[in-house]
Amino acid sequence: MVRPPNTSGSSFNLTDTGSDGPPKNLAEIPGSAARLAALRMVDAVLRRGDPLDQAGPPLLRPVPRADDRALATAIAQETLRWLVDLDTLIDSATAQNLPDDAKARSVLRLMLVQVLRLNLPPHAVIATGLPLLTGGPRRLAHGVFSAILKRGDAALPAAPGLPTPVLARWIAAWPARIDAISAGLAEPPPLDLTLANAADTAHWAERLGGVSLMPGHVRLARGQAVEKLDGYREGAWWVQDLAAAIPARLIGQAPHAGATALDLCAAPGGKTMQLAAAGWHVTALDKSARRLERLTENMVRTGLTAQTVTADALEWAPDHGFDAILVDAPCSATGTCRRHPDVLHRLAAMDELVALQRELLARAVRWLNPGGTLVYAVCSLEPAEGEAQAHCTLTPRPITTAELPEGLVPTAEGWLRTDPGMIAEAGGIDGFFAARWTA
């Protein structure tokens, strides 16, 4: 049974242990701070619609140990990744389904995912999980949890279920790909690096113990501390999913000294750094000053340069044209769901995003110099944000197989379409769409 989360309902009051026993300070229970933070992070996503990477940092501050903060994040991410299937398990063990926003359901989700996905011992999960219930039925939660684990078939499926609205849209859009997409969401992705100098690919793949899927790329096993890896401090590379690195590659090397490129909605800067490394004089525009600060920090670390502009692209007007423009448009980000499973549980109406994408593309067309290259890209699996937007007055410049990692091919229209089920044998890839034109 596929069940979408109910994002309305009561908030959590998590300061004591609840009605089935005497109150106890959670701080006295080892490991409880991490579970409390995880519960609050999941609540922030499902009830308020906050992105997990924004909700997490303030909620993790009370957790003193770095390993506990990492555990809390893993619990929250895996709970959201397997939410549909966790709810199915819970409902199979209750005579009457718990409300979607019930505290007992929320705690049970976290408890089950710790055992079934993170392989933590049940006794430790019980000791740190049940005290999270305040004013709630701890005995019921304990009984449901124990009943599920005592069954011989207590397990999650091979691939996570999708929330009902997402499943309906993707079955309609990608009927032949839906099983592969779901399978591609079962595990968090590996760590992809983009190199500042593609000529050094073999060197960095060997030095870091990774593999390369195309020049200028190295893939490592997930779970590594990025700041401690060789080459980080000297700026030899930056973290960027393989799919996210393709749009800037489609623009290519600067054709001459002084060639200008515009990166619209540029922060946090991966594509800006790619363009700068390819010899372009880059203008990086974003309306978020805070995000542009992060871009600037990345540029300083890598020794690359770009002009940054803090402005709304719908209000800003350049004083000159550009030889290349990358429209990395704001979107639903559903293509990143294997690394950000929360995105599938907080989707808002896409009408405003689609209108914004259309306007950004139209403005970029007007700013492109004759003979210039325009690339439109979104990290989305929604055709309304990708294929439906790939039309403008410029001349299409089809993407070729030679420009893509092995295992990927352009669409019949000459566009790029990836999804999390592609190149699965090599670790998968985010969902992306890109199209290219020439003025």
mmCIF file of C-alpha atoms in Angstrom, residues 25 127 147 155 172 176 250 293 333 335 395:
data_model
loop_
_atom_site.group_PDB
_atom_site.id
_atom_site.type_symbol
_atom_site.label_atom_id
_atom_site.label_comp_id
_atom_site.label_asym_id
_atom_site.label_seq_id
_atom_site.Cartn_x
_atom_site.Cartn_y
_atom_site.Cartn_z
ATOM 1 C CA ASN A 25 15.214 14.015 31.352
ATOM 2 C CA ALA A 127 16.102 2.410 25.057
ATOM 3 C CA ALA A 147 5.499 -7.556 16.979
ATOM 4 C CA ALA A 155 12.117 -6.368 6.244
ATOM 5 C CA ALA A 172 2.584 8.742 -16.372
ATOM 6 C CA ALA A 176 9.191 2.162 -18.763
ATOM 7 C CA LEU A 250 28.082 21.049 -22.837
ATOM 8 C CA GLU A 293 29.366 33.787 -0.101
ATOM 9 C CA ALA A 333 14.923 19.240 -7.460
ATOM 10 C CA GLY A 335 16.167 14.547 -9.601
ATOM 11 C CA THR A 395 18.917 26.988 -33.320
#
